Amino acid sequence: VLLYGLVVVVAIGATELLSRALGASADSFDPSDIALARSLGFVVVGGALLLLLGLWTHKRLRSDPHTENTAIYASYLTLTALTALLVSAFSLGPTLGNAADGYVNGRGISTVVVWGFVWLVHWTLTQRDLSQERNTPHLLLGSLVAVGFATTGFVFTFQAAANLAIAPSLVIGGSAPAATSAGFLIAGALIWVRYWVTHAQGLPRGPLWMLFTLPLGVGGGLALALGAGGLFLWKTLVWFLGVPGMQTAGQYFTATATQAALALAGLIIWWYFRTTLGERVSADHTSRRIYLYLMSGIGLLTAAVG
């Protein structure tokens, strides 16, 4: 800890000295020059440290092959790959939204490209160095990230389309919100194909795989569908049978588009994972019993809350 703390202090000091040498001096009045100089300083110093530590790590792995399957190395690759994946995916939506609004977001584009490259490097390392058992948490967590992004993108894209169809005069921001939502949906779809379709779906049906598909996939999808569907039905009944207030139909039902989209997304998630588990649930008595208990519990809880 002390060694790496010293390295960080030296790196920060070297970056500051280099940035001043490149033009980030106190007497400079151009903020862009200061930002560029400091960015170049971080690139030079950070790149040198990355090269040295990368070569040292590679040498250690070659000298001791058992190091490749240690929990520490697997945790590093998993956390770094998922962090880079999240940063790049989060930046894709706003970048597309700005592009639809006629603005080229250089920071957003560079974030997507650079962090996407970081993810690609660590994805390659996970496939090359980690065993299937060590790589399983990475693949399943990446699939969970894909479900989150795809669901978010689908919900907000559906909401934007519904609002445009129901009350176009109430839509604010032009096409930028729809493009941002589509960016999240595209990111989720790409991650899903890379992590689940081509890799995680074919993993052995162990405890982690069953935990992801049964409680999180089937159970989470059904809970989302029932919860959002109940709210949507309640709001609809209030309009026809209750007192909705002084709102027009367009104003009232634009607020329910999100609930309808969430209910539809939940049904899709539930159906997909139920189909994936179809043969396992039908053939294995324990899996079928857990599935039925889970579905019954979610239904009972939903009815009790209602």
PDB file of C-alpha atoms in Angstrom, residues 103-218:
ATOM      1  CA  TYR A 103     -24.313  19.042 -31.775  1.00  0.00           C
ATOM      2  CA  VAL A 104     -21.131  16.991 -32.049  1.00  0.00           C
ATOM      3  CA  ASN A 105     -20.071  16.067 -28.521  1.00  0.00           C
ATOM      4  CA  GLY A 106     -16.327  15.512 -28.752  1.00  0.00           C
ATOM      5  CA  ARG A 107     -16.022  14.557 -25.099  1.00  0.00           C
ATOM      6  CA  GLY A 108     -18.774  11.958 -25.455  1.00  0.00           C
ATOM      7  CA  ILE A 109     -17.280  10.440 -28.602  1.00  0.00           C
ATOM      8  CA  SER A 110     -13.816  10.212 -27.054  1.00  0.00           C
ATOM      9  CA  THR A 111     -15.268   8.641 -23.889  1.00  0.00           C
ATOM     10  CA  VAL A 112     -17.059   5.945 -25.899  1.00  0.00           C
ATOM     11  CA  VAL A 113     -13.978   5.178 -28.007  1.00  0.00           C
ATOM     12  CA  VAL A 114     -11.306   5.239 -25.286  1.00  0.00           C
ATOM     13  CA  TRP A 115     -13.256   3.324 -22.639  1.00  0.00           C
ATOM     14  CA  GLY A 116     -14.528   0.970 -25.328  1.00  0.00           C
ATOM     15  CA  PHE A 117     -10.909   0.190 -26.191  1.00  0.00           C
ATOM     16  CA  VAL A 118     -10.098  -0.375 -22.502  1.00  0.00           C
ATOM     17  CA  TRP A 119     -13.026  -2.812 -22.319  1.00  0.00           C
ATOM     18  CA  LEU A 120     -11.899  -4.621 -25.476  1.00  0.00           C
ATOM     19  CA  VAL A 121      -8.382  -5.150 -24.116  1.00  0.00           C
ATOM     20  CA  HIS A 122      -9.623  -6.557 -20.808  1.00  0.00           C
ATOM     21  CA  TRP A 123     -12.330  -8.636 -22.515  1.00  0.00           C
ATOM     22  CA  THR A 124      -9.592 -10.237 -24.608  1.00  0.00           C
ATOM     23  CA  LEU A 125      -7.551 -10.925 -21.469  1.00  0.00           C
ATOM     24  CA  THR A 126     -10.509 -12.555 -19.717  1.00  0.00           C
ATOM     25  CA  GLN A 127     -11.080 -14.878 -22.651  1.00  0.00           C
ATOM     26  CA  ARG A 128      -7.397 -15.746 -22.909  1.00  0.00           C
ATOM     27  CA  ASP A 129      -6.271 -16.021 -19.292  1.00  0.00           C
ATOM     28  CA  LEU A 130      -9.277 -16.986 -17.147  1.00  0.00           C
ATOM     29  CA  SER A 131     -10.790 -20.409 -16.839  1.00  0.00           C
ATOM     30  CA  GLN A 132     -14.499 -20.860 -17.455  1.00  0.00           C
ATOM     31  CA  GLU A 133     -15.200 -21.015 -13.723  1.00  0.00           C
ATOM     32  CA  ARG A 134     -13.276 -17.791 -13.011  1.00  0.00           C
ATOM     33  CA  ASN A 135     -14.867 -16.002 -15.960  1.00  0.00           C
ATOM     34  CA  THR A 136     -18.467 -16.955 -15.105  1.00  0.00           C
ATOM     35  CA  PRO A 137     -19.125 -13.992 -12.729  1.00  0.00           C
ATOM     36  CA  HIS A 138     -17.805 -11.579 -15.365  1.00  0.00           C
ATOM     37  CA  LEU A 139     -20.061 -12.981 -18.085  1.00  0.00           C
ATOM     38  CA  LEU A 140     -23.170 -13.051 -15.900  1.00  0.00           C
ATOM     39  CA  LEU A 141     -22.604  -9.550 -14.491  1.00  0.00           C
ATOM     40  CA  GLY A 142     -22.079  -8.268 -18.030  1.00  0.00           C
ATOM     41  CA  SER A 143     -25.344  -9.907 -19.058  1.00  0.00           C
ATOM     42  CA  LEU A 144     -27.059  -8.197 -16.110  1.00  0.00           C
ATOM     43  CA  VAL A 145     -25.654  -4.849 -17.286  1.00  0.00           C
ATOM     44  CA  ALA A 146     -27.044  -5.599 -20.736  1.00  0.00           C
ATOM     45  CA  VAL A 147     -30.528  -6.270 -19.325  1.00  0.00           C
ATOM     46  CA  GLY A 148     -30.407  -2.982 -17.401  1.00  0.00           C
ATOM     47  CA  PHE A 149     -29.359  -0.881 -20.384  1.00  0.00           C
ATOM     48  CA  ALA A 150     -31.709  -2.608 -22.823  1.00  0.00           C
ATOM     49  CA  THR A 151     -34.665  -2.252 -20.444  1.00  0.00           C
ATOM     50  CA  THR A 152     -33.915   1.419 -19.754  1.00  0.00           C
ATOM     51  CA  GLY A 153     -33.478   2.194 -23.431  1.00  0.00           C
ATOM     52  CA  PHE A 154     -36.632   0.300 -24.400  1.00  0.00           C
ATOM     53  CA  VAL A 155     -38.743   1.999 -21.733  1.00  0.00           C
ATOM     54  CA  PHE A 156     -37.689   5.535 -22.582  1.00  0.00           C
ATOM     55  CA  THR A 157     -37.837   4.921 -26.340  1.00  0.00           C
ATOM     56  CA  PHE A 158     -41.360   3.529 -25.951  1.00  0.00           C
ATOM     57  CA  GLN A 159     -42.278   6.483 -23.755  1.00  0.00           C
ATOM     58  CA  ALA A 160     -40.920   8.998 -26.287  1.00  0.00           C
ATOM     59  CA  ALA A 161     -42.795   7.319 -29.140  1.00  0.00           C
ATOM     60  CA  ALA A 162     -46.037   7.118 -27.131  1.00  0.00           C
ATOM     61  CA  ASN A 163     -45.817  10.740 -26.050  1.00  0.00           C
ATOM     62  CA  LEU A 164     -45.193  11.806 -29.635  1.00  0.00           C
ATOM     63  CA  ALA A 165     -48.246   9.844 -30.775  1.00  0.00           C
ATOM     64  CA  ILE A 166     -50.565  10.905 -27.934  1.00  0.00           C
ATOM     65  CA  ALA A 167     -49.609  14.533 -27.365  1.00  0.00           C
ATOM     66  CA  PRO A 168     -46.937  15.816 -29.756  1.00  0.00           C
ATOM     67  CA  SER A 169     -47.378  19.362 -28.475  1.00  0.00           C
ATOM     68  CA  LEU A 170     -46.155  18.282 -25.026  1.00  0.00           C
ATOM     69  CA  VAL A 171     -42.890  16.758 -26.288  1.00  0.00           C
ATOM     70  CA  ILE A 172     -39.889  18.846 -25.232  1.00  0.00           C
ATOM     71  CA  GLY A 173     -36.381  18.632 -26.678  1.00  0.00           C
ATOM     72  CA  GLY A 174     -37.132  17.478 -30.218  1.00  0.00           C
ATOM     73  CA  SER A 175     -35.578  14.178 -31.214  1.00  0.00           C
ATOM     74  CA  ALA A 176     -32.708  14.322 -28.695  1.00  0.00           C
ATOM     75  CA  PRO A 177     -34.481  12.372 -25.885  1.00  0.00           C
ATOM     76  CA  ALA A 178     -35.538   9.620 -28.288  1.00  0.00           C
ATOM     77  CA  ALA A 179     -32.014   9.369 -29.702  1.00  0.00           C
ATOM     78  CA  THR A 180     -30.540   9.190 -26.192  1.00  0.00           C
ATOM     79  CA  SER A 181     -32.925   6.369 -25.285  1.00  0.00           C
ATOM     80  CA  ALA A 182     -32.137   4.589 -28.533  1.00  0.00           C
ATOM     81  CA  GLY A 183     -28.442   4.858 -27.672  1.00  0.00           C
ATOM     82  CA  PHE A 184     -29.010   3.055 -24.380  1.00  0.00           C
ATOM     83  CA  LEU A 185     -31.096   0.430 -26.181  1.00  0.00           C
ATOM     84  CA  ILE A 186     -28.360  -0.114 -28.785  1.00  0.00           C
ATOM     85  CA  ALA A 187     -25.712  -0.362 -26.061  1.00  0.00           C
ATOM     86  CA  GLY A 188     -27.788  -2.917 -24.164  1.00  0.00           C
ATOM     87  CA  ALA A 189     -28.388  -4.991 -27.296  1.00  0.00           C
ATOM     88  CA  LEU A 190     -24.695  -5.046 -28.226  1.00  0.00           C
ATOM     89  CA  ILE A 191     -23.650  -6.009 -24.692  1.00  0.00           C
ATOM     90  CA  TRP A 192     -26.343  -8.697 -24.580  1.00  0.00           C
ATOM     91  CA  VAL A 193     -25.123 -10.303 -27.794  1.00  0.00           C
ATOM     92  CA  ARG A 194     -21.480 -10.155 -26.718  1.00  0.00           C
ATOM     93  CA  TYR A 195     -21.982 -11.458 -23.171  1.00  0.00           C
ATOM     94  CA  TRP A 196     -25.095 -13.616 -23.091  1.00  0.00           C
ATOM     95  CA  VAL A 197     -25.869 -14.869 -26.585  1.00  0.00           C
ATOM     96  CA  THR A 198     -22.336 -15.843 -27.546  1.00  0.00           C
ATOM     97  CA  HIS A 199     -20.955 -16.868 -24.129  1.00  0.00           C
ATOM     98  CA  ALA A 200     -23.022 -16.894 -20.913  1.00  0.00           C
ATOM     99  CA  GLN A 201     -26.012 -18.705 -22.390  1.00  0.00           C
ATOM    100  CA  GLY A 202     -23.884 -21.779 -23.021  1.00  0.00           C
ATOM    101  CA  LEU A 203     -22.303 -21.943 -19.564  1.00  0.00           C
ATOM    102  CA  PRO A 204     -22.913 -25.006 -17.360  1.00  0.00           C
ATOM    103  CA  ARG A 205     -26.169 -24.762 -15.398  1.00  0.00           C
ATOM    104  CA  GLY A 206     -24.444 -24.148 -12.079  1.00  0.00           C
ATOM    105  CA  PRO A 207     -25.671 -22.168  -9.040  1.00  0.00           C
ATOM    106  CA  LEU A 208     -24.589 -18.763 -10.416  1.00  0.00           C
ATOM    107  CA  TRP A 209     -26.236 -19.405 -13.790  1.00  0.00           C
ATOM    108  CA  MET A 210     -29.458 -20.538 -12.131  1.00  0.00           C
ATOM    109  CA  LEU A 211     -29.368 -17.523  -9.793  1.00  0.00           C
ATOM    110  CA  PHE A 212     -29.142 -15.187 -12.778  1.00  0.00           C
ATOM    111  CA  THR A 213     -31.841 -16.843 -14.879  1.00  0.00           C
ATOM    112  CA  LEU A 214     -34.372 -17.927 -12.229  1.00  0.00           C
ATOM    113  CA  PRO A 215     -34.650 -15.313  -9.419  1.00  0.00           C
ATOM    114  CA  LEU A 216     -33.227 -12.351 -11.364  1.00  0.00           C
ATOM    115  CA  GLY A 217     -34.481 -13.143 -14.867  1.00  0.00           C
ATOM    116  CA  VAL A 218     -37.803 -14.939 -14.445  1.00  0.00           C
TER     117      VAL A 218
END
